[in-house]
Short mmCIF file of C-alpha atoms and ligand atoms in Angstrom, two decimals:
data_model
loop_
_atom_site.label_atom_id
_atom_site.label_comp_id
_atom_site.label_asym_id
_atom_site.label_seq_id
_atom_site.Cartn_x
_atom_site.Cartn_y
_atom_site.Cartn_z
CA UNK B 158 21.95 3.32 5.76
CA UNK B 159 24.26 2.63 2.86
CA UNK B 160 26.34 5.64 3.96
CA UNK B 161 26.59 4.11 7.42
CA UNK B 162 27.57 0.76 5.87
CA UNK B 163 30.14 2.42 3.61
CA UNK B 164 31.66 4.42 6.46
CA UNK B 165 31.74 1.20 8.51
CA UNK B 166 29.81 2.72 11.40
CA UNK B 167 27.57 -0.34 11.11
CA UNK B 168 27.29 -3.41 8.90
CA UNK B 169 24.52 -5.26 7.06
CA UNK B 170 25.00 -8.12 9.52
CA UNK B 171 24.39 -5.77 12.47
CA UNK B 172 21.31 -4.30 10.74
CA UNK B 173 19.97 -7.79 10.10
CA UNK B 174 20.54 -8.88 13.69
CA UNK B 175 18.70 -5.78 14.86
CA UNK B 176 15.72 -6.69 12.64
CA UNK B 177 15.75 -10.25 13.96
CA UNK B 178 15.44 -8.87 17.51
CA UNK B 179 12.59 -6.59 16.46
CA UNK B 180 10.80 -9.48 14.72
CA UNK B 181 10.99 -11.59 17.87
CA UNK B 182 9.59 -8.69 19.86
CA UNK B 183 6.81 -7.90 17.41
CA UNK B 184 5.74 -11.43 16.57
CA UNK B 185 6.42 -13.34 19.78
CA UNK B 186 6.21 -10.78 22.58
CA UNK B 187 3.53 -8.46 21.19
CA UNK B 188 1.78 -10.77 18.68
CA UNK B 189 1.47 -7.98 16.11
CA UNK B 190 1.05 -10.54 13.31
CA UNK B 191 3.10 -8.50 10.90
CA UNK B 192 4.66 -11.33 8.91
CA UNK B 193 3.15 -14.28 7.05
CA UNK B 194 6.50 -15.84 6.12
CA UNK B 195 10.08 -15.55 7.33
CA UNK B 196 12.91 -17.16 5.32
CA UNK B 197 15.45 -19.38 7.11
CA UNK B 198 17.73 -17.13 9.17
CA UNK B 199 20.94 -18.83 8.00
CA UNK B 200 20.15 -17.83 4.39
CA UNK B 201 19.69 -14.22 5.43
CA UNK B 202 22.86 -14.26 7.53
CA UNK B 203 24.82 -15.52 4.51
CA UNK B 204 23.38 -12.73 2.35
CA UNK B 205 24.23 -10.11 4.98
CA UNK B 206 27.77 -11.47 5.27
CA UNK B 207 28.18 -11.27 1.48
CA UNK B 208 26.88 -7.71 1.50
CA UNK B 209 29.20 -6.75 4.40
CA UNK B 210 32.05 -8.14 2.33
CA UNK B 211 31.00 -6.00 -0.66
CA UNK B 212 31.05 -2.86 1.47
CA UNK B 213 34.46 -3.84 2.85
CA UNK B 214 35.80 -4.01 -0.70
CA UNK B 215 33.76 -1.03 -1.91
CA UNK B 216 31.91 -3.17 -4.45
CA UNK B 217 28.36 -2.66 -3.15
CA UNK B 218 25.70 -3.29 -5.77
CA UNK B 219 23.45 -0.29 -5.08
CA UNK B 220 22.39 2.16 -2.37
CA UNK B 221 20.06 -0.51 -0.96
CA UNK B 222 22.72 -3.23 -0.77
CA UNK B 223 22.51 -4.92 2.64
CA UNK B 224 19.31 -3.21 3.78
CA UNK B 225 16.70 -5.55 5.30
CA UNK B 226 13.47 -4.97 3.34
CA UNK B 227 10.15 -6.76 3.73
CA UNK B 228 7.70 -7.46 0.90
CA UNK B 229 3.93 -7.79 0.89
CA UNK B 230 2.57 -11.34 0.71
CA UNK B 231 1.07 -10.84 -2.77
CA UNK B 232 4.41 -10.33 -4.51
CA UNK B 233 5.61 -13.58 -6.08
CA UNK B 234 8.88 -14.76 -4.65
CA UNK B 235 10.43 -17.73 -6.43
CA UNK B 236 9.97 -21.03 -4.57
CA UNK B 237 8.55 -19.25 -1.52
CA UNK B 238 5.00 -19.02 -0.29
CA UNK B 239 3.04 -16.16 -1.87
CA UNK B 240 -0.28 -16.42 -0.10
CA UNK B 241 -1.74 -12.92 -0.63
CA UNK B 242 -3.08 -13.66 2.88
CA UNK B 243 -5.64 -16.03 1.39
CA UNK B 244 -6.48 -19.62 2.30
CA UNK B 245 -6.69 -20.13 -1.46
CA UNK B 246 -2.90 -19.76 -1.73
CA UNK B 247 -1.98 -20.93 1.77
CA UNK B 248 0.23 -23.80 0.58
CA UNK B 249 1.25 -22.27 -2.72
CA UNK B 250 4.91 -21.87 -3.54
CA UNK B 251 5.54 -19.45 -6.37
CA UNK B 252 7.08 -20.85 -9.57
CA UNK B 253 7.87 -17.34 -10.76
CA UNK B 254 9.57 -14.28 -9.38
CA UNK B 255 8.05 -10.80 -9.55
CA UNK B 256 10.20 -8.25 -11.35
CA UNK B 257 10.28 -6.14 -8.23
CA UNK B 258 11.78 -9.02 -6.20
CA UNK B 259 14.33 -9.61 -8.94
CA UNK B 260 15.37 -6.00 -8.91
CA UNK B 261 15.64 -5.93 -5.12
CA UNK B 262 17.78 -9.05 -4.94
CA UNK B 263 20.01 -7.93 -7.81
CA UNK B 264 20.51 -4.68 -5.90
CA UNK B 265 21.71 -6.61 -2.85
CA UNK B 266 18.67 -5.93 -0.64
CA UNK B 267 18.05 -8.54 2.05
CA UNK B 268 14.46 -9.76 1.81
CA UNK B 269 13.64 -10.35 5.41
CA UNK B 270 10.08 -11.63 5.14
CA UNK B 271 6.61 -11.40 3.67
CA UNK B 272 4.10 -9.15 5.33
CA UNK B 273 0.45 -9.65 6.21
CA UNK B 274 -2.27 -7.92 4.20
CA UNK B 275 -5.98 -7.87 3.44
CA UNK B 276 -6.76 -10.94 1.33
CA UNK B 277 -5.78 -10.16 -2.28
CA UNK B 278 -5.48 -6.47 -1.32
CA UNK B 279 -9.19 -6.06 -0.57
CA UNK B 280 -9.57 -3.90 2.49
CA UNK B 281 -8.29 -0.92 4.41
CA UNK B 282 -7.55 -2.31 7.88
CA UNK B 283 -5.76 -5.68 7.33
CA UNK B 284 -8.76 -7.25 9.04
CA UNK B 285 -9.56 -9.22 5.88
CA UNK B 286 -6.43 -11.37 6.14
CA UNK B 287 -7.17 -15.11 6.32
CA UNK B 288 -4.37 -15.30 8.89
CA UNK B 289 -5.81 -12.76 11.34
CA UNK B 290 -5.43 -8.98 11.47
CA UNK B 291 -2.11 -7.21 11.89
CA UNK B 292 -1.80 -4.80 14.79
CA UNK B 293 -0.42 -1.28 14.44
CA UNK B 294 3.03 -1.27 16.07
CA UNK B 295 3.12 2.48 16.84
CA UNK B 296 1.46 2.23 20.30
CA UNK B 297 4.04 -0.47 21.15
CA UNK B 298 6.96 1.85 20.53
CA UNK B 299 6.55 3.58 23.86
CA UNK B 300 6.57 1.56 27.03
CA UNK B 301 4.87 4.18 29.23
CA UNK B 302 1.22 3.11 28.95
CA UNK B 303 -0.40 -0.24 28.10
CA UNK B 304 -0.47 -0.15 24.30
CA UNK B 305 -3.78 0.16 22.49
CA UNK B 306 -4.58 -2.34 19.77
CA UNK B 307 -5.42 -0.34 16.67
CA UNK B 308 -5.40 -1.17 12.99
CA UNK B 309 -2.30 -0.42 10.94
CA UNK B 310 -4.54 0.33 7.95
CA UNK B 311 -4.59 -1.81 4.86
CA UNK B 312 -4.24 -3.52 2.68
CA UNK B 313 -0.44 -3.34 3.16
CA UNK B 314 -0.86 -3.17 6.97
CA UNK B 315 1.88 -5.67 7.81
CA UNK B 316 4.36 -3.69 5.71
CA UNK B 317 3.71 -0.36 7.42
CA UNK B 318 3.56 -1.86 10.90
CA UNK B 319 6.90 -3.59 10.25
CA UNK B 320 8.60 -0.41 9.06
CA UNK B 321 7.25 1.60 12.02
CA UNK B 322 8.57 -1.06 14.39
CA UNK B 323 11.88 -1.34 12.51
CA UNK B 324 11.53 -5.06 11.97
CA UNK B 325 12.41 -4.07 8.41
CA UNK B 326 13.84 -0.77 7.22
CA UNK B 327 11.54 -0.44 4.23
CA UNK B 328 8.78 -2.51 2.70
CA UNK B 329 7.32 -3.06 -0.74
CA UNK B 330 3.53 -2.94 -0.89
CA UNK B 331 0.96 -2.66 -3.65
CA UNK B 332 -1.47 0.22 -4.03
CA UNK B 333 -4.60 -0.06 -6.14
CA UNK B 334 -6.77 2.36 -4.22
CA UNK B 335 -4.61 3.53 -1.33
CA UNK B 336 -3.15 0.34 0.11
CA UNK B 337 0.35 1.75 0.52
CA UNK B 338 -0.62 5.28 1.48
CA UNK B 339 -3.27 4.54 4.10
CA UNK B 340 -1.18 2.11 6.20
CA UNK B 341 1.76 4.51 5.94
CA UNK B 342 -0.47 7.28 7.30
CA UNK B 343 -1.75 5.18 10.21
CA UNK B 344 1.72 3.94 11.15
CA UNK B 345 3.53 7.29 10.94
CA UNK B 346 5.56 6.23 7.87
CA UNK B 347 6.00 7.54 4.36
CA UNK B 348 4.20 5.61 1.59
CA UNK B 349 4.72 6.28 -2.12
CA UNK B 350 2.57 5.15 -5.03
CA UNK B 351 4.36 5.83 -8.32
CA UNK B 352 2.69 6.81 -11.58
CA UNK B 353 0.74 4.01 -13.24
CA UNK B 354 3.29 2.17 -15.37
CA UNK B 355 6.21 3.27 -13.23
CA UNK B 356 6.96 -0.11 -11.66
CA UNK B 357 6.37 -3.49 -13.31
CA UNK B 358 3.37 -5.26 -11.88
CA UNK B 359 4.56 -8.60 -13.19
CA UNK B 360 4.28 -11.25 -10.50
CA UNK B 361 1.85 -9.56 -8.14
CA UNK B 362 -1.19 -11.57 -7.05
CA UNK B 363 -3.59 -8.65 -7.17
CA UNK B 364 -7.32 -8.69 -7.42
CA UNK B 365 -7.43 -5.50 -9.41
CA UNK B 366 -5.07 -4.27 -12.05
CA UNK B 367 -6.51 -0.91 -12.99
CA UNK B 368 -4.23 1.23 -10.95
CA UNK B 369 -1.76 -1.02 -9.16
CA UNK B 370 1.78 -0.12 -10.00
CA UNK B 371 1.50 -1.48 -13.43
CA UNK B 372 3.41 -2.49 -16.47
CA UNK B 373 2.76 -5.36 -18.81
CA UNK B 374 5.58 -7.87 -18.45
CA UNK B 375 6.40 -8.12 -22.12
CA UNK B 376 5.85 -4.66 -23.55
CA UNK B 377 6.72 -2.11 -20.95
CA UNK B 378 5.66 1.35 -22.12
CA UNK B 379 8.32 3.80 -20.96
CA UNK B 380 7.24 6.56 -18.64
CA UNK B 381 7.39 9.98 -20.19
CA UNK B 382 10.44 11.91 -19.05
CA UNK B 383 9.68 13.94 -15.95
CA UNK B 384 7.95 16.97 -17.50
CA UNK B 385 9.28 19.44 -15.02
CA UNK B 386 12.58 19.47 -13.17
CA UNK B 387 12.32 19.08 -9.40
CA UNK B 388 11.79 22.33 -7.58
CA UNK B 389 14.14 22.95 -4.78
CA UNK B 390 12.46 25.51 -2.61
CA UNK B 391 9.06 26.00 -1.14
CA UNK B 392 8.98 29.61 -2.37
CA UNK B 393 8.84 28.49 -5.99
CA UNK B 394 6.11 25.97 -5.35
CA UNK B 395 2.43 26.33 -6.06
CA UNK B 396 0.24 23.99 -4.03
CA UNK B 397 -3.44 23.43 -4.77
CA UNK B 398 -5.72 22.47 -1.90
CA UNK B 399 -8.84 20.80 -3.31
CA UNK B 400 -11.65 22.03 -1.07
CA UNK B 401 -14.02 19.43 -2.52
CA UNK B 402 -12.25 16.88 -0.32
CA UNK B 403 -13.42 18.74 2.76
CA UNK B 404 -16.28 16.40 3.68
CA UNK B 405 -18.44 16.34 6.79
CA UNK B 406 -17.39 12.74 7.54
CA UNK B 407 -13.76 13.78 8.05
CA UNK B 408 -12.46 13.42 11.59
CA UNK B 409 -11.96 16.94 13.08
CA UNK B 410 -8.29 16.24 13.90
CA UNK B 411 -7.59 15.23 10.33
CA UNK B 412 -9.21 18.40 9.00
CA UNK B 413 -7.28 20.44 11.54
CA UNK B 414 -3.98 18.83 10.49
CA UNK B 415 -4.79 19.59 6.85
CA UNK B 416 -5.54 23.24 7.54
CA UNK B 417 -2.45 23.56 9.69
CA UNK B 418 -0.26 21.86 7.04
CA UNK B 419 -1.54 24.25 4.37
CA UNK B 420 -0.93 27.32 6.49
CA UNK B 421 2.56 26.19 7.59
CA UNK B 422 3.52 25.71 3.95
CA UNK B 423 2.06 29.07 3.03
CA UNK B 424 3.93 30.76 5.91
CA UNK B 425 7.09 29.08 4.61
CA UNK B 426 6.77 30.76 1.23
CA UNK B 427 4.78 28.31 -0.92
CA UNK B 428 1.83 29.69 -2.87
CA UNK B 429 -1.10 27.80 -1.42
CA UNK B 430 -4.49 28.12 -3.13
CA UNK B 431 -7.72 26.54 -1.98
CA UNK B 432 -9.88 25.70 -4.96
CA UNK B 433 -13.37 24.36 -4.76
CA UNK B 434 -15.02 24.07 -8.08
CA UNK B 435 -13.02 22.01 -10.53
CA UNK B 436 -12.87 18.46 -9.08
CA UNK B 437 -16.58 17.81 -9.46
CA UNK B 438 -16.25 14.06 -10.09
CA UNK B 439 -14.83 13.42 -6.62
CA UNK B 440 -18.25 12.63 -5.25
CA UNK B 441 -18.63 9.79 -7.75
CA UNK B 442 -15.03 8.61 -7.59
CA UNK B 443 -15.54 6.10 -4.77
CA UNK B 444 -18.44 4.42 -6.52
CA UNK B 445 -16.47 4.33 -9.79
CA UNK B 446 -13.44 2.87 -8.02
CA UNK B 447 -15.41 0.07 -6.37
CA UNK B 448 -17.31 -0.81 -9.55
CA UNK B 449 -14.03 -1.13 -11.49
CA UNK B 450 -12.26 -2.89 -8.60
CA UNK B 451 -15.06 -5.47 -8.26
CA UNK B 452 -15.25 -6.03 -12.02
CA UNK B 453 -11.51 -6.63 -12.16
CA UNK B 454 -11.63 -8.87 -9.08
CA UNK B 455 -14.24 -11.12 -10.64
CA UNK B 456 -12.17 -11.40 -13.79
CA UNK B 457 -8.67 -11.63 -12.26
CA UNK B 458 -9.60 -14.14 -9.56
CA UNK B 459 -11.32 -16.53 -11.97
CA UNK B 460 -8.01 -18.37 -12.35
CA UNK B 461 -8.16 -19.57 -8.75
CA UNK B 462 -10.17 -22.68 -9.47
CA UNK B 463 -8.18 -25.15 -7.39
CA UNK B 464 -6.81 -26.82 -10.53
CA UNK B 465 -4.15 -24.50 -11.85
CA UNK B 466 -3.45 -22.68 -8.59
CA UNK B 467 -3.65 -23.19 -4.92
CA UNK B 468 -5.97 -25.04 -2.60
CA UNK B 469 -8.54 -27.56 -3.90
CA UNK B 470 -11.34 -29.65 -2.46
CA UNK B 471 -11.16 -32.92 -4.33
CA UNK B 472 -14.45 -34.70 -4.62
CA UNK B 473 -14.97 -37.45 -7.15
CA UNK B 474 -18.70 -37.62 -6.39
CA UNK B 475 -19.45 -34.22 -7.88
CA UNK B 476 -18.91 -32.74 -11.33
CA UNK B 477 -16.15 -30.27 -12.07
CA UNK B 478 -18.36 -27.17 -11.74
CA UNK B 479 -19.44 -28.21 -8.29
CA UNK B 480 -15.89 -28.96 -7.25
CA UNK B 481 -14.87 -25.54 -8.53
CA UNK B 482 -17.68 -23.85 -6.59
CA UNK B 483 -16.92 -25.81 -3.41
CA UNK B 484 -13.24 -24.93 -3.62
CA UNK B 485 -13.87 -21.24 -4.10
CA UNK B 486 -16.56 -21.12 -1.40
CA UNK B 487 -14.24 -22.71 1.11
CA UNK B 488 -10.98 -20.92 0.43
CA UNK B 489 -12.03 -17.35 -0.44
CA UNK B 490 -12.87 -15.03 2.45
CA UNK B 491 -16.15 -13.13 2.69
CA UNK B 492 -14.91 -9.80 1.28
CA UNK B 493 -13.41 -11.56 -1.73
CA UNK B 494 -16.68 -13.38 -2.41
CA UNK B 495 -18.66 -10.18 -1.98
CA UNK B 496 -16.51 -8.43 -4.59
CA UNK B 497 -16.62 -11.31 -7.05
CA UNK B 498 -20.43 -11.29 -6.85
CA UNK B 499 -20.55 -7.54 -7.24
CA UNK B 500 -18.12 -7.74 -10.17
CA UNK B 501 -20.18 -10.43 -11.90
CA UNK B 502 -23.24 -8.22 -11.57
CA UNK B 503 -21.65 -5.05 -12.92
CA UNK B 504 -20.17 -6.97 -15.85
CA UNK B 505 -23.42 -8.73 -16.75
CA UNK B 506 -25.00 -8.05 -20.12
CA UNK B 507 -27.69 -5.84 -18.61
CA UNK B 508 -25.25 -3.86 -16.48
CA UNK B 509 -24.35 -0.28 -17.36
CA UNK B 510 -22.38 0.41 -14.19
CA UNK B 511 -19.01 -0.59 -15.60
CA UNK B 512 -19.06 1.76 -18.57
CA UNK B 513 -20.45 4.55 -16.38
CA UNK B 514 -17.56 3.98 -13.95
CA UNK B 515 -15.02 4.21 -16.78
CA UNK B 516 -16.58 7.48 -17.88
CA UNK B 517 -16.31 8.91 -14.39
CA UNK B 518 -12.70 7.81 -14.26
CA UNK B 519 -11.94 9.63 -17.53
CA UNK B 520 -13.68 12.75 -16.35
CA UNK B 521 -11.88 12.67 -13.02
CA UNK B 522 -8.55 12.24 -14.81
CA UNK B 523 -9.27 15.30 -16.96
CA UNK B 524 -10.23 17.32 -13.91
CA UNK B 525 -7.13 16.30 -11.98
CA UNK B 526 -4.92 16.98 -15.01
CA UNK B 527 -6.45 20.46 -15.41
CA UNK B 528 -5.87 21.24 -11.73
CA UNK B 529 -2.27 20.04 -12.05
CA UNK B 530 -1.71 22.45 -14.90
CA UNK B 531 -2.48 25.26 -12.49
CA UNK B 532 -0.67 23.89 -9.44
CA UNK B 533 2.59 21.95 -9.13
CA UNK B 534 1.06 19.50 -6.67
CA UNK B 535 -2.13 18.94 -4.70
CA UNK B 536 -2.27 18.60 -0.92
CA UNK B 537 -4.95 16.59 0.86
CA UNK B 538 -5.21 14.19 3.79
CA UNK B 539 -4.68 10.46 3.25
CA UNK B 540 -7.75 9.31 5.17
CA UNK B 541 -11.17 10.44 6.32
CA UNK B 542 -11.08 8.64 9.66
CA UNK B 543 -8.53 7.48 12.23
CA UNK B 544 -7.60 3.79 12.44
CA UNK B 545 -10.16 1.47 13.99
CA UNK B 546 -9.64 0.51 17.61
CA UNK B 547 -9.63 -3.26 18.15
CA UNK B 548 -10.00 -2.79 21.93
CA UNK B 549 -13.37 -1.11 21.47
CA UNK B 550 -15.79 -4.02 21.75
CA UNK B 551 -18.64 -1.94 20.30
CA UNK B 552 -16.70 -1.23 17.17
CA UNK B 553 -17.29 -3.83 14.51
CA UNK B 554 -15.57 -3.43 11.20
CA UNK B 555 -18.12 -1.87 8.91
CA UNK B 556 -17.19 -2.61 5.28
CA UNK B 557 -19.10 0.46 4.06
CA UNK B 558 -17.23 2.71 6.48
CA UNK B 559 -14.05 1.04 5.27
CA UNK B 560 -14.90 1.92 1.68
CA UNK B 561 -15.85 5.51 2.56
CA UNK B 562 -12.43 5.97 4.14
CA UNK B 563 -10.85 5.42 0.72
CA UNK B 564 -12.29 8.67 -0.64
CA UNK B 565 -8.99 10.51 -0.23
CA UNK B 566 -6.80 7.93 -1.98
CA UNK B 567 -8.83 6.54 -4.88
CA UNK B 568 -8.60 9.76 -6.93
CA UNK B 569 -4.85 9.47 -7.61
CA UNK B 570 -5.35 5.75 -8.22
CA UNK B 571 -8.11 6.16 -10.79
CA UNK B 572 -6.03 8.80 -12.54
CA UNK B 573 -2.79 6.80 -12.33
CA UNK B 574 -1.00 9.82 -10.83
CA UNK B 575 1.93 9.61 -8.40
CA UNK B 576 1.01 10.22 -4.77
CA UNK B 577 2.85 10.05 -1.50
CA UNK B 578 1.61 10.07 2.08
CA UNK B 579 3.85 11.72 4.61
CA UNK B 580 3.22 11.51 8.34
CA UNK B 581 2.23 14.62 10.24
CA UNK B 582 1.31 14.27 13.87
CA UNK B 583 -2.32 14.66 14.91
CA UNK B 584 -3.49 16.98 17.68
CA UNK B 585 -1.52 16.62 20.89
CA UNK B 586 -4.66 15.12 22.47
CA UNK B 587 -4.97 12.41 19.83
CA UNK B 588 -3.02 9.19 19.80
CA UNK B 589 -3.01 8.44 16.11
CA UNK B 590 -0.94 9.63 13.19
CA UNK B 591 -2.37 11.61 10.30
CA UNK B 592 -1.01 11.37 6.77
CA UNK B 593 -0.92 14.19 4.21
CA UNK B 594 -0.86 13.33 0.53
CA UNK B 595 1.06 15.11 -2.15
CA UNK B 596 -0.24 14.28 -5.63
CA UNK B 597 1.45 15.23 -8.90
CA UNK B 598 0.96 14.80 -12.63
CA UNK B 599 1.48 11.46 -14.31
CA UNK B 600 5.21 10.94 -14.76
CA UNK B 601 6.06 13.70 -12.30
CA UNK B 602 7.25 11.21 -9.69
CA UNK B 603 10.59 12.93 -9.09
CA UNK B 604 8.91 16.19 -8.34
CA UNK B 605 6.41 14.55 -5.97
CA UNK B 606 9.29 12.97 -4.05
CA UNK B 607 11.21 16.22 -4.06
CA UNK B 608 8.25 18.22 -2.77
CA UNK B 609 7.52 15.52 -0.19
CA UNK B 610 11.05 16.01 1.15
CA UNK B 611 10.55 19.74 1.48
CA UNK B 612 7.12 19.37 3.02
CA UNK B 613 8.35 16.65 5.37
CA UNK B 614 11.09 18.95 6.61
CA UNK B 615 8.61 21.75 7.22
CA UNK B 616 5.78 19.71 8.75
CA UNK B 617 7.67 17.04 10.62
CA UNK B 618 11.37 17.75 11.16
CA UNK B 619 10.97 21.46 11.98
CA UNK B 620 8.29 20.81 14.61
N1 LIG W 888 -9.14 -0.14 0.34
C1 LIG W 888 -9.04 -0.33 -1.08
C2 LIG W 888 -9.82 -1.56 -1.47
O1 LIG W 888 -10.21 -2.30 -0.61
C3 LIG W 888 -7.61 -0.36 -1.44
C4 LIG W 888 -7.12 -1.59 -2.06
C5 LIG W 888 -5.69 -1.56 -2.54
O2 LIG W 888 -5.11 -0.50 -2.79
N2 LIG W 888 -5.18 -2.74 -2.75
O3 LIG W 888 -10.06 -1.78 -2.63
#
């Protein structure tokens, strides 16, 4: 887009106006519930005009100057609501600004709105938002048949649905266990989770900190330099296909897309090897992820007591502990409460689950690292199942099914490795998108992006 702005074939103001039209269509006409907050339009118009001016004088701030970008509702935005889609923070205005928002604004990006999500990032379908689920915009892109109402995935479902619908041109999400990659897969977009430590986490209202894009605000440890220069051709690339991820629960179309992706890449010159034996901790990875996630949720969410942050039930007839309990019972949603209870249990004195989970994580990291010594990248699907269908009255959201669907994404999260989901179409008979993940070594983000470009060209553009 910046090339188009620089060559004057369009302007930031035109791009912004286009997004405004798309937002009206998505939120008013189709009720997709993508956004939780939209800033005043006059502010955005002023920013777009300033950016247009910069392009006119060739003083643009960065390649994202003037591009309308949305941000997930758990990323603190100074003096704006930052609800994390929770009643607990419904009327909260952030006194701080996340580093990521700072960087975007300093680069001239136009922050067009905050996107809906599962409350505090807990979920895979955006059905756990206190403000109602978001709807996947993809079926609304074609006007030929009445659109189905399916989930955009989660927890960054509003972000992916917005990008697919072009109500923003890119979106910033957070990914602790797959929350950027899964929605990207379901909405036919690309979703990238950098190496742990690659992006500052400062200012995100996350329930879990283990594998979100993370960096302590005061002492940022630098990422190691990219250990291997980006490869530029498929013929020099060795791709490992971890057969242990081939599970009976996988939807046949997803398995088919995986097999077909691997064989297309092999036919195009990449060395593709299926390996079965080395990732033995995969079967325990989901349990380890949820034990750690719940433990961190119970600890990280303790600060929401109604006093320092957010909503509060004031009651002078009860003592402080009761007021605290009443506040949390009323303003946290059911999944959040479930995880806090689970976290309290695994962290209790008698509990051994937490240390066992950390051990599994270490073992998994060693296994992944060993596999990535043999192969440049790993290729696997982004999900086990297709998105849930909200029109199917018999289909209730099953939280266990939701957790099982995270099998494909939690591995890279537990290891802190960079991973990207790129969209490959499903079978012609199917009406949902399938995502393929490319996973690389820690710090090898450039290569993962480079390979994703090559693979995208082969699997998507060439078809
Ligand atoms: N589905 C995962 C969970 O509910 C992913 C969460 C995330 O990445 N924020 O924990």
